[in-house]
mmCIF file of C-alpha atoms in Angstrom:
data_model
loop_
_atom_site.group_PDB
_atom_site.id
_atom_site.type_symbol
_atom_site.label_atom_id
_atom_site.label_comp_id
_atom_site.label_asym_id
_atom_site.label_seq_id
_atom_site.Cartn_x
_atom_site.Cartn_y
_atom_site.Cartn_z
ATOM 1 C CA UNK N 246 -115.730 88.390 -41.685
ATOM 2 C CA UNK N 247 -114.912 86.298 -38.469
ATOM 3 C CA UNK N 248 -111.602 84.582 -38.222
ATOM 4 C CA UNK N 249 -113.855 80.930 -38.431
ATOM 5 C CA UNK N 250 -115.131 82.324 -41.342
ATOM 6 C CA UNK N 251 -111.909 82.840 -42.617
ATOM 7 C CA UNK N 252 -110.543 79.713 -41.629
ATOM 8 C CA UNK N 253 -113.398 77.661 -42.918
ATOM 9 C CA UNK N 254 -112.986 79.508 -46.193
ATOM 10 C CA UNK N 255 -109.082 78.910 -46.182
ATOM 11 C CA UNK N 256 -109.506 75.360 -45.661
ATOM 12 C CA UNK N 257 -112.271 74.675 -48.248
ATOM 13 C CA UNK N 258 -109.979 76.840 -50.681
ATOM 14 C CA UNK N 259 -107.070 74.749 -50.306
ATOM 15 C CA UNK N 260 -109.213 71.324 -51.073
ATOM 16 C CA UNK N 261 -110.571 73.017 -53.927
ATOM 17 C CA UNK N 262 -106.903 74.359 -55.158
ATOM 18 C CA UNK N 263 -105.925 70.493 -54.957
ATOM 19 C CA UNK N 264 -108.602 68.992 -56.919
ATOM 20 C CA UNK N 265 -108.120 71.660 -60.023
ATOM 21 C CA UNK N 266 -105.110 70.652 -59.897
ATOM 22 C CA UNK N 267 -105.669 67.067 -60.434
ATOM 23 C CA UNK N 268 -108.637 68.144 -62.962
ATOM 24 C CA UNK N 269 -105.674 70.156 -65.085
ATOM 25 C CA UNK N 270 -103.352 66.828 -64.417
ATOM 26 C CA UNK N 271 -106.246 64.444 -66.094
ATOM 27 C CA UNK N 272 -106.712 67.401 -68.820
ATOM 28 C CA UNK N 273 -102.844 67.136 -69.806
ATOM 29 C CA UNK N 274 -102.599 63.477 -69.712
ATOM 30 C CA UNK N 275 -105.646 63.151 -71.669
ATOM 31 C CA UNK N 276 -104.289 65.677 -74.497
ATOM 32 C CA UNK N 277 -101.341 63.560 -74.869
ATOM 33 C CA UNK N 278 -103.551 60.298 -75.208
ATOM 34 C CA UNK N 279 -105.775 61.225 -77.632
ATOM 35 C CA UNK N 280 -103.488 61.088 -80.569
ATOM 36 C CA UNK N 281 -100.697 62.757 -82.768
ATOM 37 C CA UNK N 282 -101.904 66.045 -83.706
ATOM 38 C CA UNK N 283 -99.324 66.558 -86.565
ATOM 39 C CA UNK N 284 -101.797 63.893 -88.169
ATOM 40 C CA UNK N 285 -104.982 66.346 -87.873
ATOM 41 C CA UNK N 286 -102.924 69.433 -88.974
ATOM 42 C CA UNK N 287 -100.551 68.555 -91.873
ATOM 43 C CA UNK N 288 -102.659 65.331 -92.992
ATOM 44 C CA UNK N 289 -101.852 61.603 -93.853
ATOM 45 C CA UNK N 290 -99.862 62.519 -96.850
ATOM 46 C CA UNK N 291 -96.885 64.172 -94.993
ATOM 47 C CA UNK N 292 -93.496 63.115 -94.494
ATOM 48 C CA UNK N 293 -92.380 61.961 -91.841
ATOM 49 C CA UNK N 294 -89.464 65.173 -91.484
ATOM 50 C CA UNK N 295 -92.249 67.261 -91.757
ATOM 51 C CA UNK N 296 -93.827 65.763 -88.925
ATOM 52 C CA UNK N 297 -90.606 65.403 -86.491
ATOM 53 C CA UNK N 298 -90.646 69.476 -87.477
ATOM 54 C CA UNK N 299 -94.181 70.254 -86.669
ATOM 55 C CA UNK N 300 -93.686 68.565 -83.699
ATOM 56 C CA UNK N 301 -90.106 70.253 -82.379
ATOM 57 C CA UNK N 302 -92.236 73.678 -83.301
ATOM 58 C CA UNK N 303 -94.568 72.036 -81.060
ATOM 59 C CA UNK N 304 -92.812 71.790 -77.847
ATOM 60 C CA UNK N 305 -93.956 67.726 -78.681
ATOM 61 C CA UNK N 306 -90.394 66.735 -78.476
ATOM 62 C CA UNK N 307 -89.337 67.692 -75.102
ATOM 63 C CA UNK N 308 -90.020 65.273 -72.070
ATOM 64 C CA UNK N 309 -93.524 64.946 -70.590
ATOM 65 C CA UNK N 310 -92.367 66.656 -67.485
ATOM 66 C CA UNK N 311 -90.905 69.761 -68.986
ATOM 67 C CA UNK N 312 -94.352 69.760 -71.505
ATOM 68 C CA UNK N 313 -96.126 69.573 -67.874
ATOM 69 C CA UNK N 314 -94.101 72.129 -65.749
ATOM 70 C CA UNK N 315 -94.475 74.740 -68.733
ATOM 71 C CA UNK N 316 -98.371 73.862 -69.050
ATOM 72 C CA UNK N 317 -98.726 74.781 -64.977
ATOM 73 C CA UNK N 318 -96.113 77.570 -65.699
ATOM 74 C CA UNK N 319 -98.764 79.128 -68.785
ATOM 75 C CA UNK N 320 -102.155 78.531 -66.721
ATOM 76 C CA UNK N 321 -100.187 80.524 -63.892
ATOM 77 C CA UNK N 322 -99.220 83.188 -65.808
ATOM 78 C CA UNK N 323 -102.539 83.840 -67.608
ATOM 79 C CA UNK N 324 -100.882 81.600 -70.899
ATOM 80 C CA UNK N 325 -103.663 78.788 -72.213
ATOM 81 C CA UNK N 326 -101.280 78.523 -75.077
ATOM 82 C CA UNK N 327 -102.457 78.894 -78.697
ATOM 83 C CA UNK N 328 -104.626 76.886 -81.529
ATOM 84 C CA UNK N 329 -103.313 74.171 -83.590
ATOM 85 C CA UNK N 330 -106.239 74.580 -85.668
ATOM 86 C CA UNK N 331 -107.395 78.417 -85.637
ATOM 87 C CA UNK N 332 -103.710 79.681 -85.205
ATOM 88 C CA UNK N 333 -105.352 82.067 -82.170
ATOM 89 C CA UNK N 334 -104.651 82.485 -78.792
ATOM 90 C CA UNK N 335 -106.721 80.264 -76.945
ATOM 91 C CA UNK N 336 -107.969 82.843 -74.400
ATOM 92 C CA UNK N 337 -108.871 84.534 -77.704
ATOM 93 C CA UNK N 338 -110.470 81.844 -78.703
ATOM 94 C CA UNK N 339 -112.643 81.387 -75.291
ATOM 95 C CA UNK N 340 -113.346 84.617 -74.909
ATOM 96 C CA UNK N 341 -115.131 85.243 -78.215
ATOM 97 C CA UNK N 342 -117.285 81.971 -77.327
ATOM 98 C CA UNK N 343 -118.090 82.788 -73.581
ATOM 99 C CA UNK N 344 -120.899 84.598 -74.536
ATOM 100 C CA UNK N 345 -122.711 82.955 -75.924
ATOM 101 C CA UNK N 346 -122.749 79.856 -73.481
ATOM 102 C CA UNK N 347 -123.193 82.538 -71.002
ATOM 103 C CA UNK N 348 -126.114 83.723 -72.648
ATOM 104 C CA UNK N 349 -127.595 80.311 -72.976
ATOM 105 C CA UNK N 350 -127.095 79.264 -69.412
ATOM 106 C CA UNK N 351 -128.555 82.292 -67.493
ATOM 107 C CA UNK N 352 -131.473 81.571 -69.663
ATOM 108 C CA UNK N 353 -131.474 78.127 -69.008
ATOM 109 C CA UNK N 354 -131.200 78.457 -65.481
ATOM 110 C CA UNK N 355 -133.871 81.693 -65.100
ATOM 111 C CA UNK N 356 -136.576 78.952 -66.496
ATOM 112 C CA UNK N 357 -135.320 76.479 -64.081
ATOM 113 C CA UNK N 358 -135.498 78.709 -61.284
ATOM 114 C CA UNK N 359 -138.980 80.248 -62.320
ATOM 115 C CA UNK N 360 -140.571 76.978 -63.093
ATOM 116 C CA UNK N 361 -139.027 74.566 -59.881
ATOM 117 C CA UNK N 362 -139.412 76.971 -57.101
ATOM 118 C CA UNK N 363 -142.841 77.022 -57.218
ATOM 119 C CA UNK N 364 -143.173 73.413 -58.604
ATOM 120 C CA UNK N 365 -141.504 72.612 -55.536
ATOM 121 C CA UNK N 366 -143.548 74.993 -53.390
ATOM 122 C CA UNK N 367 -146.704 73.863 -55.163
ATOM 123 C CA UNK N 368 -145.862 70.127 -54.105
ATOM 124 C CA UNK N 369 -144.545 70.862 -50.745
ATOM 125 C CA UNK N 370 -147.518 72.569 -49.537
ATOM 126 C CA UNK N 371 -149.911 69.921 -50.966
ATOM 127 C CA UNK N 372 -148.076 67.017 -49.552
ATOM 128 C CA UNK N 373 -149.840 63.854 -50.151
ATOM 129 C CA UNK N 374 -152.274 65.162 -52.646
ATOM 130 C CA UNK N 375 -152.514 64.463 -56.367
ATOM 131 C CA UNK N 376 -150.801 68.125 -56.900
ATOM 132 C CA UNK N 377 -147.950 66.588 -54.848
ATOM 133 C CA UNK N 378 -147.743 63.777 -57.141
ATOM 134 C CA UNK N 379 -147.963 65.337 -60.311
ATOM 135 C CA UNK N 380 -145.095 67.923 -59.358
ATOM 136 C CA UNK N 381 -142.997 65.141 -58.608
ATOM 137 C CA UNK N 382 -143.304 62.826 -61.245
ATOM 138 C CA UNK N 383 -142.941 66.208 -63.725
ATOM 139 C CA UNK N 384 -139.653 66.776 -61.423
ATOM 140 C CA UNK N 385 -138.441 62.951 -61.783
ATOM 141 C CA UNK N 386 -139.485 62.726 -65.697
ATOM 142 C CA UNK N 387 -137.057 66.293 -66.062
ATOM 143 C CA UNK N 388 -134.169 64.513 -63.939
ATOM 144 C CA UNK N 389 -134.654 60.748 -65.984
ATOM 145 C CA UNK N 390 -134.966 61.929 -69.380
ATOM 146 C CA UNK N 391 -131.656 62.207 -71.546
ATOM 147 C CA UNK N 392 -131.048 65.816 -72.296
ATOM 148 C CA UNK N 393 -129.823 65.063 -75.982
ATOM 149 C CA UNK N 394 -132.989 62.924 -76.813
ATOM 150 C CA UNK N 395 -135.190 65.839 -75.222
ATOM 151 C CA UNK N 396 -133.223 68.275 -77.483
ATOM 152 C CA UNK N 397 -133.914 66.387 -80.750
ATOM 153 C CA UNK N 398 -137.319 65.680 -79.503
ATOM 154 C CA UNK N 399 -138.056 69.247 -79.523
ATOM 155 C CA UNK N 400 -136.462 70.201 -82.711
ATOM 156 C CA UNK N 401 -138.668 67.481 -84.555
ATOM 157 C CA UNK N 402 -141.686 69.011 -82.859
ATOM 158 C CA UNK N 403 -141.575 72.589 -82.575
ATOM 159 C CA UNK N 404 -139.155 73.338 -85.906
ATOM 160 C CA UNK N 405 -139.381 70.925 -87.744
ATOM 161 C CA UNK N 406 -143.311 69.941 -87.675
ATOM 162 C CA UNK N 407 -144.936 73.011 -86.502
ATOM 163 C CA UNK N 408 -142.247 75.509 -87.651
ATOM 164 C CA UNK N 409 -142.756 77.927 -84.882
ATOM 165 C CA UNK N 410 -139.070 77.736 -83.878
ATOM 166 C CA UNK N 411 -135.936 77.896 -85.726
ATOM 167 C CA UNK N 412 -133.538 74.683 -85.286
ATOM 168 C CA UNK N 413 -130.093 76.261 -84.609
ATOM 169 C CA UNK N 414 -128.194 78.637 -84.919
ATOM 170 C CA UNK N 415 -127.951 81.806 -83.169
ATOM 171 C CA UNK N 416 -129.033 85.897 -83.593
ATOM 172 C CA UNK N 417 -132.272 86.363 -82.507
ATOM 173 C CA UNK N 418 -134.347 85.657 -79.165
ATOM 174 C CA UNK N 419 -136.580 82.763 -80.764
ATOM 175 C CA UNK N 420 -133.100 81.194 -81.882
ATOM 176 C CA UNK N 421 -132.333 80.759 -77.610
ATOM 177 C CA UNK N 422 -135.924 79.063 -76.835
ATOM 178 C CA UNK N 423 -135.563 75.525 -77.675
ATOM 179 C CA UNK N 424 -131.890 75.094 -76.504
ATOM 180 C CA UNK N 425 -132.641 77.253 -73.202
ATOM 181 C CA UNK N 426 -135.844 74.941 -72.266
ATOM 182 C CA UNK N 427 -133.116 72.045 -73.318
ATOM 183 C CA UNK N 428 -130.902 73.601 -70.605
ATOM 184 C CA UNK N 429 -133.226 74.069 -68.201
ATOM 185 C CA UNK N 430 -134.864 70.603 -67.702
ATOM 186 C CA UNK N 431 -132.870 69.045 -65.714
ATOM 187 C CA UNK N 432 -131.766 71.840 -63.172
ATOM 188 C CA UNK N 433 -135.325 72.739 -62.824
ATOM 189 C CA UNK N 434 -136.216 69.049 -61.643
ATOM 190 C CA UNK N 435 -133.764 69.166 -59.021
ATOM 191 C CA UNK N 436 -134.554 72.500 -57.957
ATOM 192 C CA UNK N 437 -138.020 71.254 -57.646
ATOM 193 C CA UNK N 438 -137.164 68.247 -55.271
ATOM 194 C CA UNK N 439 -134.808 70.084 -53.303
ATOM 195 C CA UNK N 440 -137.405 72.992 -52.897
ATOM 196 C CA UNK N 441 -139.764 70.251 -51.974
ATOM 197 C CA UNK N 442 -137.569 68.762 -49.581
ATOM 198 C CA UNK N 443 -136.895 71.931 -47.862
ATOM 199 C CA UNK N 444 -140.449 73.721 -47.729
ATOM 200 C CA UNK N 445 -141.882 70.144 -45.944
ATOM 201 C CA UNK N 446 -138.966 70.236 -43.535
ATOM 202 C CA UNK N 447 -139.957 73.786 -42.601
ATOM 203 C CA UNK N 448 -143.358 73.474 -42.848
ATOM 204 C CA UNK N 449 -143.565 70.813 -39.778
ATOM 205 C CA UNK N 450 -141.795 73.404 -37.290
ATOM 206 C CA UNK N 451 -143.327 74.594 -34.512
ATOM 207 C CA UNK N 452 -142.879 78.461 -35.666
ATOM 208 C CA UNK N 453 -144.927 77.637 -38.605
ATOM 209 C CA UNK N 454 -147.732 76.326 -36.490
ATOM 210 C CA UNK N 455 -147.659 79.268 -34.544
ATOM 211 C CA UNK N 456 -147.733 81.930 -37.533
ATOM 212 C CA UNK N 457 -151.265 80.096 -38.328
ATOM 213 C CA UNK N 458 -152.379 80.326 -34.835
ATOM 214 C CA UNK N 459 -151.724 83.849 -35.034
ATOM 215 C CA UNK N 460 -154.196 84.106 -37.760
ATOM 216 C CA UNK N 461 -151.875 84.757 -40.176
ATOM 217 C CA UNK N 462 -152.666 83.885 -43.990
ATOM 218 C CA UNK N 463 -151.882 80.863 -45.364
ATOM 219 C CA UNK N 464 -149.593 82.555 -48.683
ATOM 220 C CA UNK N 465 -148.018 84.845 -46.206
ATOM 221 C CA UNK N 466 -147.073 82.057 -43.855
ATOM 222 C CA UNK N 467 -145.624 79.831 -46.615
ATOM 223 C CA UNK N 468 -143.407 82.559 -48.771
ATOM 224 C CA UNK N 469 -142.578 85.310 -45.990
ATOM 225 C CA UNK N 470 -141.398 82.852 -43.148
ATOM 226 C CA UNK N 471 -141.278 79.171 -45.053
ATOM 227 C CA UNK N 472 -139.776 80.082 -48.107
ATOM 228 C CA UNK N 473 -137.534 82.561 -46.910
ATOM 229 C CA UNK N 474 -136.148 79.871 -44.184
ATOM 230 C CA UNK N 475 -135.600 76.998 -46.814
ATOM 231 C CA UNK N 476 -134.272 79.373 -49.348
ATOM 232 C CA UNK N 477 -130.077 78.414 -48.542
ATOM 233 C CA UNK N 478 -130.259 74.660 -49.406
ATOM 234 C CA UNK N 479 -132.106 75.944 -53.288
ATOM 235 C CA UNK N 480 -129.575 78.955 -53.333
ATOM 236 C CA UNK N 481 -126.996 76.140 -53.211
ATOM 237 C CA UNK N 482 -128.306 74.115 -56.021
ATOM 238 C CA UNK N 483 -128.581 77.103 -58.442
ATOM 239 C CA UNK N 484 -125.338 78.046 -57.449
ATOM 240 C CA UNK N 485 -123.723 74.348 -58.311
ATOM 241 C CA UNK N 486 -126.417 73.959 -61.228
ATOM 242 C CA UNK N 487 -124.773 77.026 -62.996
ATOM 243 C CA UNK N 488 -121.323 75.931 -62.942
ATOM 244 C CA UNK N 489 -122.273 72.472 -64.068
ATOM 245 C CA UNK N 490 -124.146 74.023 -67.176
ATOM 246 C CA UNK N 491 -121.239 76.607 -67.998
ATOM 247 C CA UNK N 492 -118.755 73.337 -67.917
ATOM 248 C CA UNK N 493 -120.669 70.968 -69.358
ATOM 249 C CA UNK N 494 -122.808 72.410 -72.452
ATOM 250 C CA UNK N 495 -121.514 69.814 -74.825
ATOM 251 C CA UNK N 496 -124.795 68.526 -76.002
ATOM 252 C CA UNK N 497 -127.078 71.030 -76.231
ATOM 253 C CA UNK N 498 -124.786 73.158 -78.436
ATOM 254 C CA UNK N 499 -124.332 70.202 -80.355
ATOM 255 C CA UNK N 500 -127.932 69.315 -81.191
ATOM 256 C CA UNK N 501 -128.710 73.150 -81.316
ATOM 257 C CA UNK N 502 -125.385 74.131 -83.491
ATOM 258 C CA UNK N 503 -125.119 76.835 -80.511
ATOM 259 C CA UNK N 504 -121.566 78.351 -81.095
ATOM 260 C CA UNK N 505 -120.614 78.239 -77.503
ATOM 261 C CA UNK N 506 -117.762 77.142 -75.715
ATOM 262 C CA UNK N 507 -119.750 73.160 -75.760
ATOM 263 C CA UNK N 508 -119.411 73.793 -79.528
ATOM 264 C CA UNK N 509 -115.347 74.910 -79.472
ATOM 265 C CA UNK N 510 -114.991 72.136 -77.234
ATOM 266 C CA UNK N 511 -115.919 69.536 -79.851
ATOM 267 C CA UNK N 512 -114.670 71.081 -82.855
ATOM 268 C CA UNK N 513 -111.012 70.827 -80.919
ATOM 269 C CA UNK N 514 -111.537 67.535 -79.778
ATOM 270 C CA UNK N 515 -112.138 66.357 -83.403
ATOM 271 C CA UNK N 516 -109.260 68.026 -84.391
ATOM 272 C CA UNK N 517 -106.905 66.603 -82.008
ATOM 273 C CA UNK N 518 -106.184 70.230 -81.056
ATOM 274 C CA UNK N 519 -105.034 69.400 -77.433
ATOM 275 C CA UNK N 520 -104.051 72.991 -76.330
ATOM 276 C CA UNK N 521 -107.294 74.198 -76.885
ATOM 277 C CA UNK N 522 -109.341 70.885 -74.576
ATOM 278 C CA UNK N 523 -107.098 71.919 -72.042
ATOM 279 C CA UNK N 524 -107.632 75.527 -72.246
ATOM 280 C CA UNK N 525 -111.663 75.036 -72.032
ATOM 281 C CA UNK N 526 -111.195 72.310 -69.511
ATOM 282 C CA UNK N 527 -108.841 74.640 -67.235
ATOM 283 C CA UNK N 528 -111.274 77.423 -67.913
ATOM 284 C CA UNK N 529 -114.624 74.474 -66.883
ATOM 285 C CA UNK N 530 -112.444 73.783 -63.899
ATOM 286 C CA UNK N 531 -111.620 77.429 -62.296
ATOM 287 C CA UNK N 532 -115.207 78.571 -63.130
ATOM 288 C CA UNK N 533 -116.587 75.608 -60.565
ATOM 289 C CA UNK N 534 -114.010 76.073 -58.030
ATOM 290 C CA UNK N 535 -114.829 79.364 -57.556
ATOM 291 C CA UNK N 536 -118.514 78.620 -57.752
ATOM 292 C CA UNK N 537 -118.326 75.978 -54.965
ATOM 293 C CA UNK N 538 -115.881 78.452 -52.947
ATOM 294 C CA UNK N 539 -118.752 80.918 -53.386
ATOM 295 C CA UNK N 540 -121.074 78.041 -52.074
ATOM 296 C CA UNK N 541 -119.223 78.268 -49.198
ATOM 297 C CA UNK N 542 -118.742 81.480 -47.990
ATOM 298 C CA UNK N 543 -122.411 82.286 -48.310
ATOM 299 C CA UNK N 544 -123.264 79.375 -45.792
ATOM 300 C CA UNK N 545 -120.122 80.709 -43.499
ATOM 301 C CA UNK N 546 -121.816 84.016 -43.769
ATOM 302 C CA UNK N 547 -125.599 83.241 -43.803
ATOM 303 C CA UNK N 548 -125.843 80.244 -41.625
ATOM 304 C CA UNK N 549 -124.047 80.129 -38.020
ATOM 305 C CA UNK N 550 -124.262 76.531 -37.866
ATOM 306 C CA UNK N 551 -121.559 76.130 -40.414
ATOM 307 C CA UNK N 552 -118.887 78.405 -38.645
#
C-alpha cells in the first residue's frame, strides 16, 4: 500500500475514531436519561433502602464522570458490562443474537443486490423509455414507502390471508422470506438509482461509443466494459447499506418477532436496562466505522483519483 494510501486511510481513521466517540458519549448520556432502572428491576413496591442499595451495587452512586471514565475504560478493554435484566454478560448477550440479524441482513441485502443491479441496468440502458420509467418509479415507491407499514402489509397478505408464509418467528428458511424482502426494499431502491446513475454516466463516454463501432455486442458492451466501470460507486452503497441494516434492524424484528439484536435492543430499552443500549449501540457504532473505513480503503486502492 502507498504511503498516500496510508495517509488517506490514517486520516479518515482518525475522523471516524472521533465520531464513535461522540456516538458512545450520546449512548451514555442517553442511558442516564431514560430513567431509574432500580424502578424496572426491583418494582414500584420497594423501599427506598433497597433502592439506594441496588443502586451503590450499581456503580449509580458514583459521579457521572467516574460512571463515564469506567464506561470508556470497559469498551477499551473488551468490558460492555453486564445485564440488569438477564444477569449475563452483555457480550454474551450480543453474541448469542448476532446471528441471527446477521442472517437476516445478508439475506436482505443478496435480494437487494440481485433485484437493483439489474433494475438499475435495465433502466439505464433504456433511458427515456417506458422501461426507464417503470424501474424508477418501482425504485422511488421502495425508497418512499415506510418499512414497518410494508412489513405489516405483507404479513396481512401473504400469512395471514393466503397462509403461504409463517408470520414470525424463526427456524426454518420460509420463516426468513417475509422479513428478508422487508429488509431488502429499501437498499434495493437505492441500489437501483445509484446503478442507474452510474451505467448512464458511463454509457455517454466516448470508449463506449467506440466498443459499438467495433462491432461489438450490445450485452457485452454494457456488462464487460459499462458495468464493470460503474461498479465502485454501487460497491459503495452495499457496503454502507449493510452497516445501516446490521445497526438499525429495530423494526423489522419487531413486526417479524425476529430474535435479533433489533429485538434485544427493544426488550432493554423497555426495561430501562441501560448497560445493555449501550452495549448494542457501541457494538452498531464500531460495526459502521469499520464499514465506512473499509469504504475507504477500497477507493484508495481501486481508484487513483482518490489518492
Amino acid at each position: 500500500m502507498k504511503a498516500s494510501t496510508v495517509r488517506r486511510v490514517g486520516s479518515r481513521l482518525a475522523s471516524l475514531l472521533a465520531s464513535l466517540l461522540i456516538a458512545l458519549s450520546l449512548a451514555f448520556a442517553l442511558g442516564r436519561l431514560s430513567g431509574d432502572p432500580t424502578v424496572a428491576i426491583l418494582g414500584p413496591m420497594a423501599s427506598p433502602e433497597q433502592r439506594d442499595a441496588l443502586r451503590h451495587e450499581l456503580g449509580l452512586d458514583l459521579p457521572l464522570v467516574v460512571q463515564y471514565l469506567d464506561y470508556l475504560t470497559g469498551i477499551l478493554t473488551g468490558d460492555l458490562g453486564q445485564s440488569l435484566q438477564f444477569y449475563q454478560a452483555n457480550t454474551t448477550l450480543i453474541a448469542d443474537r448476532l446471528p441471527f440479524t446477521l442472517q437476516l441482513v445478508a439475506a436482505g441485502m443478496a435480494l437487494a443486490v440481485l433485484v437493483g443491479v439489474p433494475l438499475g441496468v435495465l433502466a439505464a440502458t433504456r433511458e427515456g423509455t417506458w422501461w426507464d420509467r417503470a424501474a424508477s418509479t418501482v425504485a422511488l415507491l421502495g425508497q418512499s414507502v415506510p418499512v414497518f407499514w410494508f412489513g405489516m402489509m405483507l404479513v396481512a397478505l401473504f400469512a395471514v390471508n393466503l397462509g403461504w408464509l409463517p408470520a414470525g418467528q424463526s427456524g426454518t428458511p420460509q420463516h426468513l422470506v417475509l422479513p428478508a424482502v422487508t429488509m431488502a426494499v429499501y437498499p434495493m431502491a437505492q441500489i437501483a438509482r445509484l446503478t442507474r446513475a452510474s451505467m448512464s454516466e458511463t454509457l455517454a463516454e466516448p470508449y463506449i461509443d467506440s466498443a459499438r463501432a467495433r462491432g461489438l455486442r450490445g450485452r457485452r458492451v454494457v456488462w464487460r466494459h459499462a458495468f464493470k466501470n460503474s461498479m465502485m460507486p454501487i460497491l459503495t452503497i452495499v457496503v454502507l447499506q449493510t452497516g445501516i441494516l446490521l445497526s438499525g434492524a429495530v423494526a423489522i424484528e419487531y413486526v417479524y418477532s425476529w430474535p435479533g439484536l433489533g429485538q434485544l435492543a427493544l426488550q432493554a430499552i423497555q426495561f430501562r436496562d441501560f448497560p445493555l443500549v449501550q452495549a448494542i449501540v457501541v457494538f452498531g457504532a464500531l460495526t459502521f466505522v469499520l464499514l465506512n473505513l473499509l469504504v475507504d480503503v477500497i477507493h484508495s486502492v481501486v481508484d487513483p483519483r482518490v489518492r
